[in-house]
Coordinates of C-alpha atoms (C1' of nucleotides) in Angstrom, one line a residue:
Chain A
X10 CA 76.2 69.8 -19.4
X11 CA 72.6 69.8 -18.8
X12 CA 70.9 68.0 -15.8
X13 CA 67.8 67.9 -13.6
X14 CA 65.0 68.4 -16.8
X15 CA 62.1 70.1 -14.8
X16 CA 58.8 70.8 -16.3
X17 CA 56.0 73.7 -15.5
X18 CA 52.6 74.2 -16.6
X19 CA 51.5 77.4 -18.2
X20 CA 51.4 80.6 -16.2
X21 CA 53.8 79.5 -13.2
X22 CA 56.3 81.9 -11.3
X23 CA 59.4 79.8 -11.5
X24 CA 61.2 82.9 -9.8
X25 CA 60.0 86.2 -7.7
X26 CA 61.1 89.5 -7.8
X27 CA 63.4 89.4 -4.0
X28 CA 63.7 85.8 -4.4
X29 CA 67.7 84.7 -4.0
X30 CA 69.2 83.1 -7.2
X31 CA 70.9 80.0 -6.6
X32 CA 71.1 78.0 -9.9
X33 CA 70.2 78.9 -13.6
X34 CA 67.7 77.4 -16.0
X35 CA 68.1 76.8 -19.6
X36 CA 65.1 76.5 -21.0
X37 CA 64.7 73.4 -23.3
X38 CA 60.9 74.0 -24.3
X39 CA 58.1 76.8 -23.9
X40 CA 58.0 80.6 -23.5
X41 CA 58.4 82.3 -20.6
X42 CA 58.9 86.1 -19.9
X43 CA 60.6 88.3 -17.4
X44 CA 58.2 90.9 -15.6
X45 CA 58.1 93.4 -12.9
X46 CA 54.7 94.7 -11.1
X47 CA 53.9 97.6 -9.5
X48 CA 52.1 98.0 -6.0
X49 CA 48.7 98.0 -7.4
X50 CA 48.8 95.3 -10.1
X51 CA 50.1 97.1 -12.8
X52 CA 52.1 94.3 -14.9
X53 CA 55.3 95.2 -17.5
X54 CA 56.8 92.0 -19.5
X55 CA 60.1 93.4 -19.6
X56 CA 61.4 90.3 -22.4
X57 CA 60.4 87.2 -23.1
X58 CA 62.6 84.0 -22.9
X59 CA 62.7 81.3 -26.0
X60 CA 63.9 77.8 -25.9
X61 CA 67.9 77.7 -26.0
X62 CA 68.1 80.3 -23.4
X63 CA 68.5 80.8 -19.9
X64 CA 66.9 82.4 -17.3
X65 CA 68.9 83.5 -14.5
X66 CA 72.5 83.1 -15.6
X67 CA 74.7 85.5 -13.4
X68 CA 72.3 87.0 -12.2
X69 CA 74.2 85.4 -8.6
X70 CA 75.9 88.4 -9.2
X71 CA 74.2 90.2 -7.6
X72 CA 71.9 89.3 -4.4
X73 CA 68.7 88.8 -5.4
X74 CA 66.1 88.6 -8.2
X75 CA 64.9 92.8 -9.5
X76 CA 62.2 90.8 -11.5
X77 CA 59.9 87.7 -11.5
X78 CA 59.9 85.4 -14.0
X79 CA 56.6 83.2 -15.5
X80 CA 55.8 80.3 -17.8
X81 CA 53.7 81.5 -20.7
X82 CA 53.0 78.2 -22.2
X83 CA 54.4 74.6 -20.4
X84 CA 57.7 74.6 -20.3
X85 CA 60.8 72.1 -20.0
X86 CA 63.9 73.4 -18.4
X87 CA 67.3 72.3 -17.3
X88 CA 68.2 73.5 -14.1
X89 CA 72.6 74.1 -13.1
X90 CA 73.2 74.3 -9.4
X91 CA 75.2 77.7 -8.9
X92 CA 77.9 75.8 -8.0
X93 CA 78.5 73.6 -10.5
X94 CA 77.6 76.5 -12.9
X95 CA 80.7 78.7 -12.0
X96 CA 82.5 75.6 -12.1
X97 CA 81.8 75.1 -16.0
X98 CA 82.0 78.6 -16.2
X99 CA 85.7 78.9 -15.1
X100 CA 86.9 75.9 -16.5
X101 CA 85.4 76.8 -20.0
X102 CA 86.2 79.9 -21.6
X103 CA 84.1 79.8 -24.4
X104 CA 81.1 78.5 -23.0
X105 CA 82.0 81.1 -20.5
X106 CA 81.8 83.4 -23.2
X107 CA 78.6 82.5 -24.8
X108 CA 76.5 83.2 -21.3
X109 CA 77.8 86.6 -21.1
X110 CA 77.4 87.4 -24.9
X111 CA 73.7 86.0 -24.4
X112 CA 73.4 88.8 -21.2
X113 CA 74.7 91.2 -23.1
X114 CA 71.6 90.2 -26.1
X115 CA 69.5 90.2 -23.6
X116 CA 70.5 94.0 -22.3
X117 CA 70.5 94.9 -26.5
X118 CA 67.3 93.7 -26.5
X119 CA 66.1 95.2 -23.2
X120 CA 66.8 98.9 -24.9
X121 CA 65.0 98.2 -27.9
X122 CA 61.7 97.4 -25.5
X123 CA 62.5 100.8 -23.9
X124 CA 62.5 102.4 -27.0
X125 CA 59.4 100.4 -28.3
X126 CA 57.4 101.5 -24.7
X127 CA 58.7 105.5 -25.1
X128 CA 58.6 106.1 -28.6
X129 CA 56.2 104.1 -30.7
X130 CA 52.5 104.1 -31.4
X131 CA 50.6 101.3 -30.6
X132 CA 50.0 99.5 -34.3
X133 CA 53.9 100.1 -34.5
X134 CA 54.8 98.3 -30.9
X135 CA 52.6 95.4 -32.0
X136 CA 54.4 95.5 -35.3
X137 CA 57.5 95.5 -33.8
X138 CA 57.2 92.8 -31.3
X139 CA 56.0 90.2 -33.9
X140 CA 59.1 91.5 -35.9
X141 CA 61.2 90.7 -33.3
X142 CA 59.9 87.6 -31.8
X143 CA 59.9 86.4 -35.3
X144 CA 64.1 86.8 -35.9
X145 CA 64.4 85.2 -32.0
X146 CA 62.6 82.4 -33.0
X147 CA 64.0 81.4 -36.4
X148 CA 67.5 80.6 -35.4
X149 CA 66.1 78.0 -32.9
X150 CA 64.4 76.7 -36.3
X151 CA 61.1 77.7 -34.5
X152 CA 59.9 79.5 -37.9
X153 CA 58.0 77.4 -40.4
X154 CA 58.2 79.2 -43.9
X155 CA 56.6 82.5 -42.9
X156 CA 54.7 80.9 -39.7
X157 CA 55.5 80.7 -36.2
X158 CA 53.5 79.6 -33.0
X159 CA 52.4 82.7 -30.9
X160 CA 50.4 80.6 -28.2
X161 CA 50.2 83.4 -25.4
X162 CA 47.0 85.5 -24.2
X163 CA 46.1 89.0 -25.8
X164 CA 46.7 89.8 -21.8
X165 CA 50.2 88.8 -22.4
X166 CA 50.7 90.9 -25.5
X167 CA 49.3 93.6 -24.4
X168 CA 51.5 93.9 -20.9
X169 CA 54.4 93.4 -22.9
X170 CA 53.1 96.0 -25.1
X171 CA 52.3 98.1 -22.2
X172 CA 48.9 99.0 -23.6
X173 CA 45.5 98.0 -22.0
X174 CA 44.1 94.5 -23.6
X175 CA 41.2 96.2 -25.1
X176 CA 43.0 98.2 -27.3
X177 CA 45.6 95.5 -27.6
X178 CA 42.7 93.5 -29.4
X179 CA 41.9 96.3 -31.9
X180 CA 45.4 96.8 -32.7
X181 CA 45.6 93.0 -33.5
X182 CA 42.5 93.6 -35.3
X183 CA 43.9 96.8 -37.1
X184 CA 47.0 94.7 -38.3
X185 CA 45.3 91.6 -39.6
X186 CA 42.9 94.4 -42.0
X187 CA 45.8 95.6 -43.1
X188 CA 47.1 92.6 -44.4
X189 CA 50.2 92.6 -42.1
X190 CA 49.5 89.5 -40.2
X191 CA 47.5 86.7 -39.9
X192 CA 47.4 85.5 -36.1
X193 CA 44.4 82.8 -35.7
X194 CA 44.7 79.4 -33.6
X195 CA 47.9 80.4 -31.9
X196 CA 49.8 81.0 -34.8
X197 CA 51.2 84.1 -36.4
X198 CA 52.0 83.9 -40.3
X199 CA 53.7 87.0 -41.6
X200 CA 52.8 87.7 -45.2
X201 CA 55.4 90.2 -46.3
X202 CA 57.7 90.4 -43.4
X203 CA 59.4 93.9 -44.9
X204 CA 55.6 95.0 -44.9
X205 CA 55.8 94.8 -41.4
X206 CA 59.6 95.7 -40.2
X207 CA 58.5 98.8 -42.2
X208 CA 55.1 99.5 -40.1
X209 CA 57.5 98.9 -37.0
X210 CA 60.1 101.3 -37.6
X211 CA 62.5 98.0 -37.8
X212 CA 66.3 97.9 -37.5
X213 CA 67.6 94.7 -36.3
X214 CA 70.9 95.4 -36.1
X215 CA 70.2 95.0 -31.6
X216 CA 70.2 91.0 -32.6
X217 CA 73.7 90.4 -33.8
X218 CA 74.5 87.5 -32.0
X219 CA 71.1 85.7 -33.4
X220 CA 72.1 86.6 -36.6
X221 CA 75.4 84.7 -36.2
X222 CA 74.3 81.8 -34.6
X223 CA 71.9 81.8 -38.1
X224 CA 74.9 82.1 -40.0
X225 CA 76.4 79.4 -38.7
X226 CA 73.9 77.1 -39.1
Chain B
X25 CA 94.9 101.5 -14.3
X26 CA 93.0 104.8 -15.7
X27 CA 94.9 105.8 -18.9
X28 CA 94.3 108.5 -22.0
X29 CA 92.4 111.3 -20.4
X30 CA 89.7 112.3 -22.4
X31 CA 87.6 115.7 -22.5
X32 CA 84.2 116.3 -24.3
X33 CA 81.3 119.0 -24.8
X34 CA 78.0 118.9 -23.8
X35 CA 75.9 117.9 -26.6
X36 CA 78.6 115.4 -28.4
X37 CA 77.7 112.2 -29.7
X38 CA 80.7 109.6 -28.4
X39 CA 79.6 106.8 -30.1
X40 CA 77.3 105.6 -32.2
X41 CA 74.4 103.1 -33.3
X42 CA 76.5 100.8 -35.6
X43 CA 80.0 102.0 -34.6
X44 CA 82.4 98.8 -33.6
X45 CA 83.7 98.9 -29.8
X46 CA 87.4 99.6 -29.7
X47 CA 88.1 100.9 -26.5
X48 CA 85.6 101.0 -22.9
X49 CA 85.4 103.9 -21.2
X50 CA 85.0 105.0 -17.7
X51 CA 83.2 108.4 -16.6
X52 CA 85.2 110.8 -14.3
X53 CA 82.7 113.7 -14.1
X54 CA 79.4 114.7 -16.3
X55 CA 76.3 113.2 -17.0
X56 CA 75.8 110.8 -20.4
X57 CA 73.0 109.3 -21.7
X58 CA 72.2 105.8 -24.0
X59 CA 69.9 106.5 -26.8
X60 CA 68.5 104.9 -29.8
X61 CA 66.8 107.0 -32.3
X62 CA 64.0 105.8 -35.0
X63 CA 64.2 106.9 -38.9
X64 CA 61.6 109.7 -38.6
X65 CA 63.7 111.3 -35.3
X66 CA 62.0 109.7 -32.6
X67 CA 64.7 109.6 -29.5
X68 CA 64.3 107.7 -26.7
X69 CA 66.9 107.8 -24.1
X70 CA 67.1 104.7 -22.3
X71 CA 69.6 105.1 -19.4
X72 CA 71.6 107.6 -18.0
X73 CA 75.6 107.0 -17.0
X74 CA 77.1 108.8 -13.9
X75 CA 80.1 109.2 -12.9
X76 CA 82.2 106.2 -12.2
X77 CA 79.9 104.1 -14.3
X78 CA 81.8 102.7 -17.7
X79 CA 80.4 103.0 -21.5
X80 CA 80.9 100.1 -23.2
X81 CA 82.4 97.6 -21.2
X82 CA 81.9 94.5 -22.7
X83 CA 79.8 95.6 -25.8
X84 CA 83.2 94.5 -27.8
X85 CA 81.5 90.6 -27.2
X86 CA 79.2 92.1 -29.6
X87 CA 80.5 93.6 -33.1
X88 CA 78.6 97.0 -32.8
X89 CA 77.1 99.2 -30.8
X90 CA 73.3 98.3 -30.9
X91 CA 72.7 102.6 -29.5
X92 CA 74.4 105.9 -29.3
X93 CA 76.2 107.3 -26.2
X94 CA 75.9 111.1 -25.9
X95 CA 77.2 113.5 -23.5
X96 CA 74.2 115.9 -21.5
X97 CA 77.2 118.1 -20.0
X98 CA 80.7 118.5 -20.5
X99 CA 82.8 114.8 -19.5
X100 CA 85.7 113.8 -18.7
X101 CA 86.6 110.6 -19.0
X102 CA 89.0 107.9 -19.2
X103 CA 89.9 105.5 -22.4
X104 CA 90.8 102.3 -22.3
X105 CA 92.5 100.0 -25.2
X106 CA 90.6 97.0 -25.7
X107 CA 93.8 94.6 -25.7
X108 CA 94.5 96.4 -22.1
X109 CA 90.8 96.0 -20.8
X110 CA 91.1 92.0 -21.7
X111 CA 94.1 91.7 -20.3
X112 CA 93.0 93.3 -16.9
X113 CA 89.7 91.5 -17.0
X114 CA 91.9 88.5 -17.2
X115 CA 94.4 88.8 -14.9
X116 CA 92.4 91.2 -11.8
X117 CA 89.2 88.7 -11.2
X118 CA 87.6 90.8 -8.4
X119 CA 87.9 94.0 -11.1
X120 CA 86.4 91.6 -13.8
X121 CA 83.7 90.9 -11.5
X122 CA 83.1 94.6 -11.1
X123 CA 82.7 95.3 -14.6
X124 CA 80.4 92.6 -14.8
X125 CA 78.2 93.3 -11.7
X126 CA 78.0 96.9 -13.3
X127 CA 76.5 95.2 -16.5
X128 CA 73.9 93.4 -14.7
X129 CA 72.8 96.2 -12.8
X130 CA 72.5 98.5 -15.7
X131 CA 69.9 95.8 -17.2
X132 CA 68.1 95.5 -13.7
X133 CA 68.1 99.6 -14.4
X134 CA 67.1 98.9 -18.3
X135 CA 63.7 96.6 -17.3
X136 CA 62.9 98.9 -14.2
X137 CA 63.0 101.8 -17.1
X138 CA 60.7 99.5 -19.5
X139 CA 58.6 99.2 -16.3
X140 CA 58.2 103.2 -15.8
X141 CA 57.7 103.5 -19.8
X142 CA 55.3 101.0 -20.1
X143 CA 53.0 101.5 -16.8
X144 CA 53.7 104.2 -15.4
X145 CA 51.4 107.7 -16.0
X146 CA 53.5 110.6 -16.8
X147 CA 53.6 112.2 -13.4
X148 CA 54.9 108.7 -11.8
X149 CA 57.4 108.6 -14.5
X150 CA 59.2 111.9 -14.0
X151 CA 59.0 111.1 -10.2
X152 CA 60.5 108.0 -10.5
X153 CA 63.0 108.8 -12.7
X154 CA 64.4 111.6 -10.3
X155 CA 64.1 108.9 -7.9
X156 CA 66.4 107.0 -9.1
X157 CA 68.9 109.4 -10.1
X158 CA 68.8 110.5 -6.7
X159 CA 69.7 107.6 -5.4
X160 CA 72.2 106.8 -7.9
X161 CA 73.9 109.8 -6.9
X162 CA 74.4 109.3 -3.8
X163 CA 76.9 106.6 -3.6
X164 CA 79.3 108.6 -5.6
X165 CA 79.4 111.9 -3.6
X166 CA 77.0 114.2 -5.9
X167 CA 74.1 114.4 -3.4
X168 CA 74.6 117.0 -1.0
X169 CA 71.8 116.9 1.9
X170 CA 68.0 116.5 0.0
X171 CA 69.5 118.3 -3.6
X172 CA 71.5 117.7 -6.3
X173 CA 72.1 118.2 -9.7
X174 CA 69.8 118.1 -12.5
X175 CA 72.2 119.7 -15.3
X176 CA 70.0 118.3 -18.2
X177 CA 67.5 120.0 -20.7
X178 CA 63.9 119.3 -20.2
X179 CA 64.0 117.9 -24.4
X180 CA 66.6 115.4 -22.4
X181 CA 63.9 114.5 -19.5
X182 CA 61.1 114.3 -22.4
X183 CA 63.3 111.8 -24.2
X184 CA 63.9 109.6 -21.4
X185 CA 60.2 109.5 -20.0
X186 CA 59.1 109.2 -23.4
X187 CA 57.0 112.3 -23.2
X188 CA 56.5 115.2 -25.3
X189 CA 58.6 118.5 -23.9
X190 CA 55.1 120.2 -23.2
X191 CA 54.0 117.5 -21.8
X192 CA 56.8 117.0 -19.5
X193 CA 57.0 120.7 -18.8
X194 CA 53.3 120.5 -17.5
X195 CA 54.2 117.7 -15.2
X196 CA 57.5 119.1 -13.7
X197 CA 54.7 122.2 -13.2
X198 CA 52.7 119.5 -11.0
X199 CA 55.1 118.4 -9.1
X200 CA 56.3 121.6 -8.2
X201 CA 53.3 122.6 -7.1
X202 CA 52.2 119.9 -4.9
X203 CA 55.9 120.4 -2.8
X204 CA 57.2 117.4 -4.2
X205 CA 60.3 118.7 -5.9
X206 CA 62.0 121.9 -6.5
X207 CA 63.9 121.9 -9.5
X208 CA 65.7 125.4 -10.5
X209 CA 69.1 126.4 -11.8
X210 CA 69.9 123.2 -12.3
X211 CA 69.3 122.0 -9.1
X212 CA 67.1 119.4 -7.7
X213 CA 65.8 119.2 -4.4
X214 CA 63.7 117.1 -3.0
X215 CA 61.9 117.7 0.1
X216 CA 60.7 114.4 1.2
X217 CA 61.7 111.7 -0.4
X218 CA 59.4 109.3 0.6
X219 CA 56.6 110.9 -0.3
X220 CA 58.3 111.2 -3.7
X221 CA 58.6 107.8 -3.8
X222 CA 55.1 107.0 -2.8
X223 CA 54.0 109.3 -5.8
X224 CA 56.4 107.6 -7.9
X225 CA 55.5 103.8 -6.7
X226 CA 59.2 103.7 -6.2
X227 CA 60.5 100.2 -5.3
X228 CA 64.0 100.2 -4.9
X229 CA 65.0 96.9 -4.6
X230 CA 66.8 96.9 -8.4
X231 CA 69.6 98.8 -7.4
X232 CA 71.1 96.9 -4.9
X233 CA 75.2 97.5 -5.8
X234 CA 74.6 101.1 -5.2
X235 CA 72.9 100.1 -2.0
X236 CA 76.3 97.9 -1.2
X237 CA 78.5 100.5 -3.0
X238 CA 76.8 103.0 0.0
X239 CA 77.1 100.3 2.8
X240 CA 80.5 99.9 2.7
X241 CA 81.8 103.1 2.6
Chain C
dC123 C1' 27.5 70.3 -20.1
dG124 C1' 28.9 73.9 -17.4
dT125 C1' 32.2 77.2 -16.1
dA126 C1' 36.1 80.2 -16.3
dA127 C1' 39.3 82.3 -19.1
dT128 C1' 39.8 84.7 -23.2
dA129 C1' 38.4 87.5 -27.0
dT130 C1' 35.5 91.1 -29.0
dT131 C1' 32.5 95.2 -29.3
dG132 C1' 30.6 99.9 -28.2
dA133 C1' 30.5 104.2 -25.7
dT134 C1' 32.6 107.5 -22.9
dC135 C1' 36.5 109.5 -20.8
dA136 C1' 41.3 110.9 -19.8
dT137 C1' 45.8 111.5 -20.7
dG138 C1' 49.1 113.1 -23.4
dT139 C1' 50.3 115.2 -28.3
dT140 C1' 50.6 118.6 -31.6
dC141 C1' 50.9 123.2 -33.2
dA142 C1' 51.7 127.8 -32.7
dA143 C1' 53.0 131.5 -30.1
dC144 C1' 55.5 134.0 -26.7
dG145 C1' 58.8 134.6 -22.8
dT146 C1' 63.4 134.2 -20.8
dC147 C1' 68.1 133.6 -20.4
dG148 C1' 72.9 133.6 -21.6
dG149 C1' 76.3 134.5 -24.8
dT150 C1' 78.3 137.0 -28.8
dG151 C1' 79.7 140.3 -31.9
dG152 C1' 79.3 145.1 -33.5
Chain D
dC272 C1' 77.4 148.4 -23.7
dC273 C1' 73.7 146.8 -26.0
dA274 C1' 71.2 144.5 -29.7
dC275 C1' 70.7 140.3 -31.6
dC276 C1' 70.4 135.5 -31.7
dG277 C1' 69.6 130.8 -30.5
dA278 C1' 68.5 127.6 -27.1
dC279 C1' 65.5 126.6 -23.7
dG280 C1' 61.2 127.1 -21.2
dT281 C1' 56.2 128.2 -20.8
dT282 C1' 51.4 128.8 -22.2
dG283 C1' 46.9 128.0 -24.6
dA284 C1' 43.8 125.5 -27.6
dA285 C1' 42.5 121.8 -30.5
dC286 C1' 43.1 117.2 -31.3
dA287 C1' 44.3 112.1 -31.1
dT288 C1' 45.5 108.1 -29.0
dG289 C1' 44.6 105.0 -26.0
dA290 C1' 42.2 103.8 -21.2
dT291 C1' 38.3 102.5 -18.9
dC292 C1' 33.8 100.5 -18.2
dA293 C1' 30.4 97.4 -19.2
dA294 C1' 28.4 94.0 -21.9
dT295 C1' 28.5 90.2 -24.9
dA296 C1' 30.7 86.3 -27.8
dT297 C1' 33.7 82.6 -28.0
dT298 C1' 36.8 79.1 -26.6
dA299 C1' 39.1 75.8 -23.8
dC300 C1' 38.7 72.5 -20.6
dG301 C1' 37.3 69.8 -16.5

DNA sequence: CGTAATATTGATCATGTTCAACGTCGGTGG
DNA sequence: CCACCGACGTTGAACATGATCAATATTACG
């Protein structure tokens, strides 16, 4: 199914908010994340997006892009023409089926961000972030033991944090004294991951659909 | 193809975190909100639903509800059996695509709402999200001239711009006083709504359905 | 080796929270 | 009819969290 590999170097708008959609990416390698800005440079990372998913799928729905999209690292991705995507998509039901269920992830997930932005303290939006970005990333057998590569900017963190890098930084620094995480080099090891769902204010139960894809491993 | 008419209080709970989806339902009058709550009582309400917007269309791809749907004023609304809303999503493509489109749209709405949470001061925040009811409104017929309603509790406003109530009731007090809104008995007007905008750095190019909805009336 | 991006630190400031009290309104039962 | 009650709205004061500003490491990389 997949076709056209593309590659893009760290920190590159593959897509712009007002931009017209007219194929999807599946991403193959890297991290990327979805963001919107505001007139004066005031920067939200709305998700990020892991290897296995896709970027843009349906959104040909509707007209054009609401929100840009960025490489956080390099990135390989396969890139579907829109036609030849809602061909595959009609023809197969259950692959069909697994887009939408991934949009519909995507939306769960989207809510949980809302609620981590309104409703939780700094140390506890850090917390939960890592939590999170932890369970995306092991199905995808990104995890290593209790390790996983976190190779984007405090910058990054922080706007998808929505808190100002500064205190960002002392946040980080605030976590790793307590013994909740070791983040050096790029690379996030979680101790005691229930130490940490538990500073978070936790649930998972938003990332079904990862935990069946782990099931079925 | 509306079926089982349905009727509901202000205040009721119609589903919840960690329910499964039997049925999707579609909003005939009243005002509902999406929420998830944390362990210690924390709410944050992350999207409102209108009239002639649907609850849970779709969710039954996933196995639970990942959030609550409450009711802000008495509903009605119409229920439909899930074997009946696969078989119509089947065999109607251009009403399948409508459900589908409204799914998208409401995640457009989710990231704008991460957006307002995340970077947006208070007063922008309350702005923006009266904004954007506004203009959600107005396609369906509840915007009459520069007002409409605003039948919701101020706890409900606090909850959705993740702000304290005396927080939120201090900035409702700002905007009142610099003529950008007037907000009494449950109504809202608003004045100028492009300088509401500007105070709100209102960009409303994530709505675009409603835009066509109003087009092609 | 030099340069820019990233990370860290300290100090000050601002925004928004919390707590506690009081006011207002609408409904309800005696 | 009116007194009471509960929900909702409003106010003030003290406090806390996080932002901003400015400077200084540190790192990555050409």
């Amino acid at each position: 199914m997949l076709e056209g590999l593309h590659r893009a170097g760290s920190g590159e708008d593959l897509i712009s908010e007002g931009d017209p959609v007219d194929s999807v990416r599946v991403v193959l390698s890297g991290w990327l994340c979805r963001y919107k800005t505001l007139e004066d440079g005031r920067r939200q990372i709305v998700n990020f997006i892991f290897p296995g998913e896709s970027c843009d799928a349906h959104a040909f729905l509707l007209s054009v892009m609401d929100h840009s999209i960025a490489t956080m690292t390099p990135v390989v991705y396969s890139e579907i023409k829109r036609a030849r995507f809602e061909n595959l998509m009609a023809s197969d039901r259950s692959l069909a089926e697994a887009f939408w269920c991934e949009t519909l992830v995507s939306a769960a997930i989207q809510r949980e961000w809302a609620t981590n932005l309104g409703r939780r303290v700094a140390l506890e939006r850090v917390a939960h972030l890592f939590c999170e970005t932890f369970e995306r990333l092991r199905p995808v057998g990104m995890v290593d033991g209790n390790s996983c590569v976190m190779p984007v900017t405090q910058m990054d963190l922080a706007d998808a944090t929505g808190l100002s890098v500064v205190h960002l930084n002392r946040t980080l620094q605030e976590l790793r004294a307590s013994g909740l995480i070791i983040l050096r080099e790029r690379t996030l090891t979680i101790p005691d991951l229930d130490a940490l769902k538990d500073a978070a204010l936790y649930s998972p139960s938003y990332l079904q659909p990862y935990r069946a894809a782990e099931a079925t491993r």
